[in-house]
PDB file of C-alpha atoms in Angstrom:
ATOM      1  CA  GLU A  16      35.214 -46.774 -53.203  1.00 38.00           C
ATOM      2  CA  LYS A  17      37.149 -44.227 -51.612  1.00 38.00           C
ATOM      3  CA  ARG A  18      35.758 -42.205 -49.006  1.00 37.00           C
ATOM      4  CA  ALA A  19      36.391 -38.134 -49.836  1.00 38.00           C
ATOM      5  CA  VAL A  20      38.483 -36.197 -46.965  1.00 38.00           C
ATOM      6  CA  THR A  21      37.214 -32.810 -46.347  1.00 36.00           C
ATOM      7  CA  GLN A  22      38.880 -30.078 -45.099  1.00 37.00           C
ATOM      8  CA  ILE A  23      38.147 -29.466 -41.088  1.00 41.00           C
ATOM      9  CA  GLU A  24      36.317 -26.032 -40.495  1.00 49.00           C
ATOM     10  CA  LYS A  25      37.588 -24.473 -37.010  1.00 76.00           C
ATOM     11  CA  ASN A  26      34.586 -24.936 -34.985  1.00 84.00           C
ATOM     12  CA  GLY A  27      35.999 -24.199 -31.457  1.00 90.00           C
ATOM     13  CA  TYR A  28      36.844 -26.381 -28.957  1.00 92.00           C
ATOM     14  CA  PRO A  29      34.784 -28.254 -26.076  1.00 92.00           C
ATOM     15  CA  ASP A  30      34.526 -26.205 -22.726  1.00 94.00           C
ATOM     16  CA  SER A  31      37.274 -28.385 -21.041  1.00 93.00           C
ATOM     17  CA  ILE A  32      39.871 -27.403 -23.437  1.00 94.00           C
ATOM     18  CA  TYR A  33      39.205 -23.377 -22.970  1.00 96.00           C
ATOM     19  CA  ILE A  34      39.114 -24.119 -19.290  1.00 96.00           C
ATOM     20  CA  ASN A  35      42.814 -26.060 -19.631  1.00 95.00           C
ATOM     21  CA  ALA A  36      44.181 -23.818 -21.956  1.00 96.00           C
ATOM     22  CA  ALA A  37      43.330 -20.673 -19.529  1.00 96.00           C
ATOM     23  CA  LYS A  38      44.961 -22.301 -16.829  1.00 95.00           C
ATOM     24  CA  ILE A  39      48.179 -23.082 -18.757  1.00 95.00           C
ATOM     25  CA  PHE A  40      48.209 -19.524 -19.987  1.00 95.00           C
ATOM     26  CA  GLN A  41      47.984 -18.060 -16.465  1.00 94.00           C
ATOM     27  CA  GLY A  42      50.956 -19.504 -15.480  1.00 92.00           C
ATOM     28  CA  ILE A  43      53.032 -18.793 -18.876  1.00 90.00           C
ATOM     29  CA  HIS A  44      51.391 -15.271 -19.846  1.00 92.00           C
ATOM     30  CA  THR A  45      54.073 -12.264 -19.932  1.00 89.00           C
ATOM     31  CA  GLU A  46      54.005 -10.002 -16.681  1.00 86.00           C
ATOM     32  CA  LYS A  47      54.004  -6.585 -17.111  1.00 84.00           C
ATOM     33  CA  SER A  48      55.013  -3.689 -14.664  1.00 79.00           C
ATOM     34  CA  GLU A  49      52.270  -2.015 -12.957  1.00 75.00           C
ATOM     35  CA  ASP A  50      52.342   1.254 -14.782  1.00 72.00           C
ATOM     36  CA  LYS A  51      52.429  -0.602 -18.194  1.00 72.00           C
ATOM     37  CA  SER A  52      49.854  -3.208 -17.592  1.00 77.00           C
ATOM     38  CA  GLN A  53      46.141  -2.262 -18.424  1.00 90.00           C
ATOM     39  CA  VAL A  54      45.008  -5.757 -18.462  1.00 93.00           C
ATOM     40  CA  ARG A  55      44.913  -7.609 -15.000  1.00 92.00           C
ATOM     41  CA  TYR A  56      45.080 -11.437 -15.028  1.00 93.00           C
ATOM     42  CA  GLY A  57      44.810 -12.251 -11.185  1.00 86.00           C
ATOM     43  CA  ASP A  58      46.797 -13.760  -8.766  1.00 79.00           C
ATOM     44  CA  ASN A  59      49.488 -16.260 -10.346  1.00 67.00           C
ATOM     45  CA  SER A  60      51.396 -17.783  -7.304  1.00 63.00           C
ATOM     46  CA  GLU A  61      49.608 -21.139  -7.601  1.00 66.00           C
ATOM     47  CA  SER A  62      50.045 -23.508 -10.328  1.00 66.00           C
ATOM     48  CA  PRO A  63      46.592 -24.661 -11.388  1.00 71.00           C
ATOM     49  CA  MET A  64      45.492 -28.206 -11.274  1.00 77.00           C
ATOM     50  CA  VAL A  65      45.502 -29.513 -15.426  1.00 84.00           C
ATOM     51  CA  ALA A  66      43.396 -32.584 -15.996  1.00 84.00           C
ATOM     52  CA  PHE A  67      43.325 -33.698 -19.673  1.00 86.00           C
ATOM     53  CA  LYS A  68      40.610 -36.075 -21.076  1.00 84.00           C
ATOM     54  CA  ASP A  69      43.054 -37.562 -23.686  1.00 82.00           C
ATOM     55  CA  GLU A  70      46.229 -36.952 -25.597  1.00 78.00           C
ATOM     56  CA  HIS A  71      44.255 -34.809 -28.156  1.00 81.00           C
ATOM     57  CA  SER A  72      42.677 -32.703 -25.398  1.00 87.00           C
ATOM     58  CA  ARG A  73      46.343 -31.906 -24.048  1.00 87.00           C
ATOM     59  CA  ARG A  74      47.766 -31.134 -27.503  1.00 85.00           C
ATOM     60  CA  ALA A  75      44.767 -28.951 -27.941  1.00 89.00           C
ATOM     61  CA  SER A  76      44.837 -27.287 -24.928  1.00 93.00           C
ATOM     62  CA  TYR A  77      48.697 -26.358 -25.074  1.00 92.00           C
ATOM     63  CA  GLU A  78      48.574 -25.621 -28.720  1.00 91.00           C
ATOM     64  CA  LEU A  79      45.624 -22.852 -27.587  1.00 95.00           C
ATOM     65  CA  ALA A  80      47.462 -21.429 -24.564  1.00 95.00           C
ATOM     66  CA  PHE A  81      50.685 -20.839 -26.657  1.00 93.00           C
ATOM     67  CA  ASN A  82      48.857 -19.466 -29.578  1.00 93.00           C
ATOM     68  CA  ALA A  83      47.467 -16.875 -27.078  1.00 95.00           C
ATOM     69  CA  LEU A  84      50.994 -16.071 -25.581  1.00 93.00           C
ATOM     70  CA  LYS A  85      52.362 -15.461 -28.777  1.00 91.00           C
ATOM     71  CA  TYR A  86      49.922 -12.679 -29.691  1.00 93.00           C
ATOM     72  CA  GLN A  87      49.209 -11.593 -26.049  1.00 94.00           C
ATOM     73  CA  ASP A  88      49.901  -8.035 -26.798  1.00 92.00           C
ATOM     74  CA  LEU A  89      47.611  -8.017 -29.812  1.00 94.00           C
ATOM     75  CA  LEU A  90      44.821  -9.676 -27.957  1.00 96.00           C
ATOM     76  CA  GLU A  91      44.968  -7.116 -24.849  1.00 96.00           C
ATOM     77  CA  GLU A  92      45.017  -4.227 -27.459  1.00 95.00           C
ATOM     78  CA  ILE A  93      42.271  -5.675 -29.069  1.00 97.00           C
ATOM     79  CA  LEU A  94      40.381  -6.029 -25.798  1.00 97.00           C
ATOM     80  CA  LEU A  95      41.027  -2.840 -24.757  1.00 96.00           C
ATOM     81  CA  ASP A  96      40.288  -0.941 -28.696  1.00 96.00           C
ATOM     82  CA  SER A  97      36.901  -2.726 -28.565  1.00 97.00           C
ATOM     83  CA  LYS A  98      35.934  -1.514 -25.163  1.00 96.00           C
ATOM     84  CA  ALA A  99      35.194  -5.432 -24.355  1.00 97.00           C
ATOM     85  CA  TYR A 100      37.799  -5.107 -21.679  1.00 96.00           C
ATOM     86  CA  PRO A 101      37.500  -4.068 -18.831  1.00 93.00           C
ATOM     87  CA  CYS A 102      34.042  -5.798 -18.206  1.00 93.00           C
ATOM     88  CA  TYR A 103      32.867  -5.691 -14.146  1.00 90.00           C
ATOM     89  CA  SER A 104      31.051  -8.793 -14.317  1.00 92.00           C
ATOM     90  CA  ILE A 105      34.395 -10.408 -15.462  1.00 94.00           C
ATOM     91  CA  PRO A 106      36.967 -10.860 -12.332  1.00 94.00           C
ATOM     92  CA  ASP A 107      40.546 -10.722 -13.040  1.00 94.00           C
ATOM     93  CA  GLU A 108      40.846 -14.693 -12.435  1.00 93.00           C
ATOM     94  CA  LEU A 109      38.911 -15.236 -15.761  1.00 96.00           C
ATOM     95  CA  THR A 110      41.063 -12.755 -18.024  1.00 96.00           C
ATOM     96  CA  SER A 111      43.342 -15.495 -19.053  1.00 97.00           C
ATOM     97  CA  LEU A 112      39.882 -17.493 -20.165  1.00 97.00           C
ATOM     98  CA  LEU A 113      38.931 -14.474 -22.063  1.00 98.00           C
ATOM     99  CA  VAL A 114      42.240 -13.715 -23.859  1.00 98.00           C
ATOM    100  CA  VAL A 115      42.619 -17.559 -24.671  1.00 98.00           C
ATOM    101  CA  MET A 116      38.699 -17.781 -26.163  1.00 98.00           C
ATOM    102  CA  LEU A 117      39.425 -14.571 -28.087  1.00 98.00           C
ATOM    103  CA  TYR A 118      42.211 -15.823 -29.904  1.00 97.00           C
ATOM    104  CA  ASP A 119      40.206 -18.600 -30.939  1.00 96.00           C
ATOM    105  CA  LEU A 120      37.176 -16.422 -32.030  1.00 96.00           C
ATOM    106  CA  GLN A 121      39.227 -14.674 -34.502  1.00 96.00           C
ATOM    107  CA  ASP A 122      40.865 -17.743 -35.611  1.00 93.00           C
ATOM    108  CA  ARG A 123      37.430 -18.712 -36.343  1.00 93.00           C
ATOM    109  CA  LYS A 124      36.900 -15.408 -38.586  1.00 93.00           C
ATOM    110  CA  PHE A 125      34.568 -14.384 -35.364  1.00 95.00           C
ATOM    111  CA  ARG A 126      31.829 -16.932 -36.467  1.00 93.00           C
ATOM    112  CA  LYS A 127      29.975 -18.786 -33.547  1.00 91.00           C
ATOM    113  CA  ARG A 128      31.140 -21.798 -32.376  1.00 88.00           C
ATOM    114  CA  LYS A 129      30.075 -25.339 -32.457  1.00 81.00           C
ATOM    115  CA  ILE A 130      28.495 -26.879 -29.224  1.00 80.00           C
ATOM    116  CA  PHE A 131      29.950 -30.661 -29.262  1.00 75.00           C
ATOM    117  CA  ALA A 132      27.624 -33.462 -28.546  1.00 76.00           C
ATOM    118  CA  GLU A 133      27.816 -35.097 -25.063  1.00 77.00           C
ATOM    119  CA  GLU A 134      30.129 -31.921 -24.268  1.00 81.00           C
ATOM    120  CA  GLU A 135      30.290 -31.370 -20.546  1.00 88.00           C
ATOM    121  CA  LEU A 136      29.308 -27.089 -20.759  1.00 92.00           C
ATOM    122  CA  VAL A 137      31.317 -24.992 -17.922  1.00 94.00           C
ATOM    123  CA  ALA A 138      29.136 -21.886 -17.025  1.00 95.00           C
ATOM    124  CA  GLU A 139      32.447 -19.739 -17.230  1.00 96.00           C
ATOM    125  CA  VAL A 140      33.230 -20.788 -20.571  1.00 96.00           C
ATOM    126  CA  GLN A 141      29.394 -20.119 -21.886  1.00 95.00           C
ATOM    127  CA  GLU A 142      29.583 -16.916 -20.300  1.00 96.00           C
ATOM    128  CA  ILE A 143      32.699 -15.666 -21.946  1.00 97.00           C
ATOM    129  CA  GLY A 144      31.906 -17.171 -25.039  1.00 96.00           C
ATOM    130  CA  ASP A 145      28.440 -15.219 -25.289  1.00 96.00           C
ATOM    131  CA  TYR A 146      30.289 -12.126 -24.247  1.00 97.00           C
ATOM    132  CA  LEU A 147      32.691 -12.141 -26.651  1.00 97.00           C
ATOM    133  CA  TYR A 148      30.181 -13.020 -29.692  1.00 97.00           C
ATOM    134  CA  SER A 149      28.199 -10.343 -28.220  1.00 97.00           C
ATOM    135  CA  TYR A 150      31.170  -7.621 -29.076  1.00 97.00           C
ATOM    136  CA  ARG A 151      31.975  -9.630 -32.466  1.00 96.00           C
ATOM    137  CA  THR A 152      31.722  -6.859 -34.573  1.00 97.00           C
ATOM    138  CA  LYS A 153      33.693  -4.352 -32.387  1.00 97.00           C
ATOM    139  CA  LEU A 154      36.559  -6.839 -31.754  1.00 97.00           C
ATOM    140  CA  ALA A 155      36.947  -7.680 -35.482  1.00 96.00           C
ATOM    141  CA  ALA A 156      37.032  -3.618 -36.253  1.00 97.00           C
ATOM    142  CA  ALA A 157      39.703  -3.408 -33.414  1.00 96.00           C
ATOM    143  CA  LEU A 158      41.663  -6.099 -35.146  1.00 96.00           C
ATOM    144  CA  ALA A 159      41.140  -4.411 -38.692  1.00 95.00           C
ATOM    145  CA  ARG A 160      42.414  -0.986 -37.022  1.00 95.00           C
ATOM    146  CA  CYS A 161      45.360  -2.790 -35.456  1.00 93.00           C
ATOM    147  CA  ARG A 162      46.433  -4.282 -38.996  1.00 92.00           C
ATOM    148  CA  ILE A 163      45.995  -0.745 -40.468  1.00 93.00           C
ATOM    149  CA  LYS A 164      48.013   0.564 -37.506  1.00 90.00           C
ATOM    150  CA  TYR A 165      50.845  -2.051 -37.779  1.00 87.00           C
ATOM    151  CA  ASP A 166      50.556  -2.277 -41.863  1.00 88.00           C
ATOM    152  CA  ALA A 167      50.028  -6.091 -41.427  1.00 85.00           C
ATOM    153  CA  LEU A 168      48.380  -8.413 -44.068  1.00 83.00           C
ATOM    154  CA  SER A 169      47.557 -10.934 -41.124  1.00 83.00           C
ATOM    155  CA  ILE A 170      48.018 -11.347 -37.491  1.00 85.00           C
ATOM    156  CA  GLU A 171      51.203 -13.603 -38.174  1.00 81.00           C
ATOM    157  CA  TYR A 172      52.857 -10.324 -39.187  1.00 79.00           C
ATOM    158  CA  PHE A 173      52.555  -9.248 -35.794  1.00 82.00           C
ATOM    159  CA  LEU A 174      55.104 -11.819 -34.633  1.00 78.00           C
ATOM    160  CA  PRO A 175      58.507 -10.981 -34.061  1.00 70.00           C
ATOM    161  CA  GLU A 176      60.723 -11.733 -37.249  1.00 71.00           C
ATOM    162  CA  THR A 177      62.653 -14.650 -35.967  1.00 71.00           C
ATOM    163  CA  VAL A 178      59.770 -16.202 -34.673  1.00 72.00           C
ATOM    164  CA  TRP A 179      57.746 -15.669 -37.752  1.00 68.00           C
ATOM    165  CA  LYS A 180      60.662 -17.443 -39.694  1.00 72.00           C
ATOM    166  CA  GLN A 181      60.600 -20.304 -37.333  1.00 73.00           C
ATOM    167  CA  GLU A 182      57.283 -21.145 -37.638  1.00 68.00           C
ATOM    168  CA  GLN A 183      57.483 -20.898 -41.332  1.00 69.00           C
ATOM    169  CA  ARG A 184      60.166 -23.520 -41.434  1.00 72.00           C
ATOM    170  CA  ALA A 185      58.500 -25.608 -38.710  1.00 67.00           C
ATOM    171  CA  SER A 186      55.231 -25.456 -40.863  1.00 67.00           C
ATOM    172  CA  ALA A 187      56.741 -26.930 -44.076  1.00 71.00           C
ATOM    173  CA  LEU A 188      58.309 -29.839 -42.204  1.00 79.00           C
ATOM    174  CA  PRO A 189      56.556 -33.127 -43.427  1.00 86.00           C
ATOM    175  CA  VAL A 190      54.209 -34.598 -40.095  1.00 86.00           C
ATOM    176  CA  CYS A 191      55.610 -38.200 -38.972  1.00 90.00           C
ATOM    177  CA  PHE A 192      53.473 -40.778 -37.311  1.00 91.00           C
ATOM    178  CA  TRP A 193      54.647 -43.996 -35.663  1.00 91.00           C
ATOM    179  CA  ILE A 194      52.333 -47.224 -36.139  1.00 92.00           C
ATOM    180  CA  ASN A 195      51.505 -48.627 -32.930  1.00 92.00           C
ATOM    181  CA  THR A 196      52.089 -52.021 -34.197  1.00 90.00           C
ATOM    182  CA  LEU A 197      50.579 -53.353 -30.630  1.00 91.00           C
ATOM    183  CA  LYS A 198      47.508 -52.343 -31.985  1.00 91.00           C
ATOM    184  CA  ILE A 199      47.403 -52.324 -35.791  1.00 92.00           C
ATOM    185  CA  SER A 200      49.495 -53.570 -38.649  1.00 92.00           C
ATOM    186  CA  LEU A 201      51.087 -51.371 -41.383  1.00 91.00           C
ATOM    187  CA  GLU A 202      48.809 -53.062 -43.816  1.00 93.00           C
ATOM    188  CA  ASP A 203      45.495 -52.426 -41.788  1.00 94.00           C
ATOM    189  CA  VAL A 204      46.756 -48.961 -41.705  1.00 93.00           C
ATOM    190  CA  ILE A 205      47.256 -48.459 -45.558  1.00 92.00           C
ATOM    191  CA  ARG A 206      44.155 -50.034 -45.774  1.00 93.00           C
ATOM    192  CA  ASP A 207      42.364 -47.501 -43.512  1.00 93.00           C
ATOM    193  CA  LEU A 208      44.042 -44.537 -45.289  1.00 93.00           C
ATOM    194  CA  GLU A 209      42.933 -45.669 -48.743  1.00 92.00           C
ATOM    195  CA  MET A 210      39.315 -46.161 -47.555  1.00 92.00           C
ATOM    196  CA  LYS A 211      39.843 -42.441 -46.660  1.00 90.00           C
ATOM    197  CA  GLY A 212      41.122 -41.260 -50.073  1.00 91.00           C
ATOM    198  CA  PHE A 213      44.932 -41.159 -49.265  1.00 92.00           C
ATOM    199  CA  THR A 214      47.122 -42.124 -51.730  1.00 91.00           C
ATOM    200  CA  LYS A 215      50.536 -43.585 -50.833  1.00 91.00           C
ATOM    201  CA  VAL A 216      53.824 -42.262 -52.944  1.00 90.00           C
ATOM    202  CA  GLU A 217      57.459 -43.388 -53.056  1.00 89.00           C
ATOM    203  CA  SER A 218      58.600 -40.590 -51.323  1.00 84.00           C
ATOM    204  CA  VAL A 219      58.018 -37.135 -49.827  1.00 84.00           C
ATOM    205  CA  SER A 220      59.022 -35.386 -53.070  1.00 83.00           C
ATOM    206  CA  ASP A 221      56.004 -37.071 -54.834  1.00 84.00           C
ATOM    207  CA  PHE A 222      53.528 -35.286 -52.052  1.00 87.00           C
ATOM    208  CA  ASP A 223      50.188 -33.996 -53.733  1.00 82.00           C
ATOM    209  CA  HIS A 224      47.997 -33.099 -50.561  1.00 82.00           C
ATOM    210  CA  TYR A 225      46.229 -36.436 -49.622  1.00 89.00           C
ATOM    211  CA  THR A 226      49.418 -38.643 -50.252  1.00 91.00           C
ATOM    212  CA  TYR A 227      51.446 -40.072 -47.682  1.00 91.00           C
ATOM    213  CA  ALA A 228      55.010 -42.219 -47.909  1.00 91.00           C
ATOM    214  CA  VAL A 229      56.651 -45.305 -45.701  1.00 91.00           C
ATOM    215  CA  ASP A 230      60.090 -43.737 -44.324  1.00 89.00           C
ATOM    216  CA  GLN A 231      62.592 -45.415 -46.060  1.00 83.00           C
ATOM    217  CA  HIS A 232      64.785 -46.564 -42.702  1.00 83.00           C
ATOM    218  CA  CYS A 233      61.765 -46.938 -40.507  1.00 85.00           C
ATOM    219  CA  HIS A 234      59.215 -49.315 -42.087  1.00 85.00           C
ATOM    220  CA  ASP A 235      56.764 -48.391 -38.972  1.00 90.00           C
ATOM    221  CA  VAL A 236      56.515 -44.654 -39.662  1.00 91.00           C
ATOM    222  CA  LEU A 237      54.267 -42.796 -42.249  1.00 92.00           C
ATOM    223  CA  VAL A 238      55.433 -39.452 -43.246  1.00 91.00           C
ATOM    224  CA  PHE A 239      52.367 -36.794 -44.483  1.00 90.00           C
ATOM    225  CA  PRO A 240      52.584 -33.299 -45.894  1.00 89.00           C
ATOM    226  CA  SER A 241      52.548 -30.543 -43.105  1.00 84.00           C
ATOM    227  CA  CYS A 242      49.333 -29.222 -44.752  1.00 83.00           C
ATOM    228  CA  LEU A 243      47.436 -32.417 -43.012  1.00 85.00           C
ATOM    229  CA  ARG A 244      48.337 -32.081 -39.537  1.00 83.00           C
ATOM    230  CA  GLU A 245      45.078 -30.930 -38.017  1.00 81.00           C
ATOM    231  CA  GLU A 246      43.072 -33.512 -40.145  1.00 85.00           C
ATOM    232  CA  LEU A 247      45.533 -36.177 -39.510  1.00 85.00           C
ATOM    233  CA  LEU A 248      44.837 -35.554 -35.644  1.00 82.00           C
ATOM    234  CA  ASN A 249      41.008 -35.768 -36.040  1.00 83.00           C
ATOM    235  CA  LEU A 250      41.321 -39.314 -37.415  1.00 85.00           C
ATOM    236  CA  ASP A 251      40.340 -42.488 -35.719  1.00 87.00           C
ATOM    237  CA  LEU A 252      43.582 -44.150 -36.188  1.00 89.00           C
ATOM    238  CA  PHE A 253      45.311 -40.999 -34.250  1.00 85.00           C
ATOM    239  CA  ALA A 254      42.130 -41.023 -31.500  1.00 81.00           C
ATOM    240  CA  ASP A 255      42.355 -44.831 -30.962  1.00 86.00           C
ATOM    241  CA  TYR A 256      46.481 -44.593 -30.455  1.00 86.00           C
ATOM    242  CA  LYS A 257      47.264 -46.553 -33.513  1.00 89.00           C
ATOM    243  CA  LEU A 258      49.159 -43.633 -35.057  1.00 89.00           C
ATOM    244  CA  LEU A 259      51.445 -41.917 -32.842  1.00 87.00           C
ATOM    245  CA  LEU A 260      52.532 -38.537 -33.747  1.00 85.00           C
ATOM    246  CA  GLN A 261      56.453 -37.969 -33.985  1.00 78.00           C
TER     247      GLN A 261
END
């Protein structure tokens, strides 16, 4: 019997991913001149060491950091407008953590994040997470005011048009995975996917949500609809390195 695949809700990340995303963001955020900068990010002279638990953690950390970078101006405006910043109990060195966690909070529609089982908690992440959540109503109101001010239907409308169009094109591309034949065969992958409710189709033109196709030229490559990317990255097949994201 096929097992139904459910839509993954956005529950936040383990503390280590926020820490790593903040370290990455600290090194790539846009520096502004002293007279224009109202948000301070502390010293940026040294590149912090980033240690990732696994490939999924690495990808999640970079994705969170670069999402915060794309919306840096908006996130700073929300912090200032809501009066959540400045906060004298939060030093400048933790501002990057504040910004990346704010991006994730609004991405979760300001819902409380999940604490993951066997997660190693980090005091700074817990402190800033609780602080932002206590401001959730004011932060959501500040975001709404920004959307009205700039006539934006969603935060994607705050992106420059060229970036927005590039993301639209990229998000429409099918997702490709290599089968790690050192660990699993094509037949076993297909059997596993079918148990999870996926259906094999002949080509990408036949895609209909929980479907996939075998690449016509490389028979150890599977192609999926772009909308399934996040769910696929949470499959055991990916976590166990049996499927490798192209």
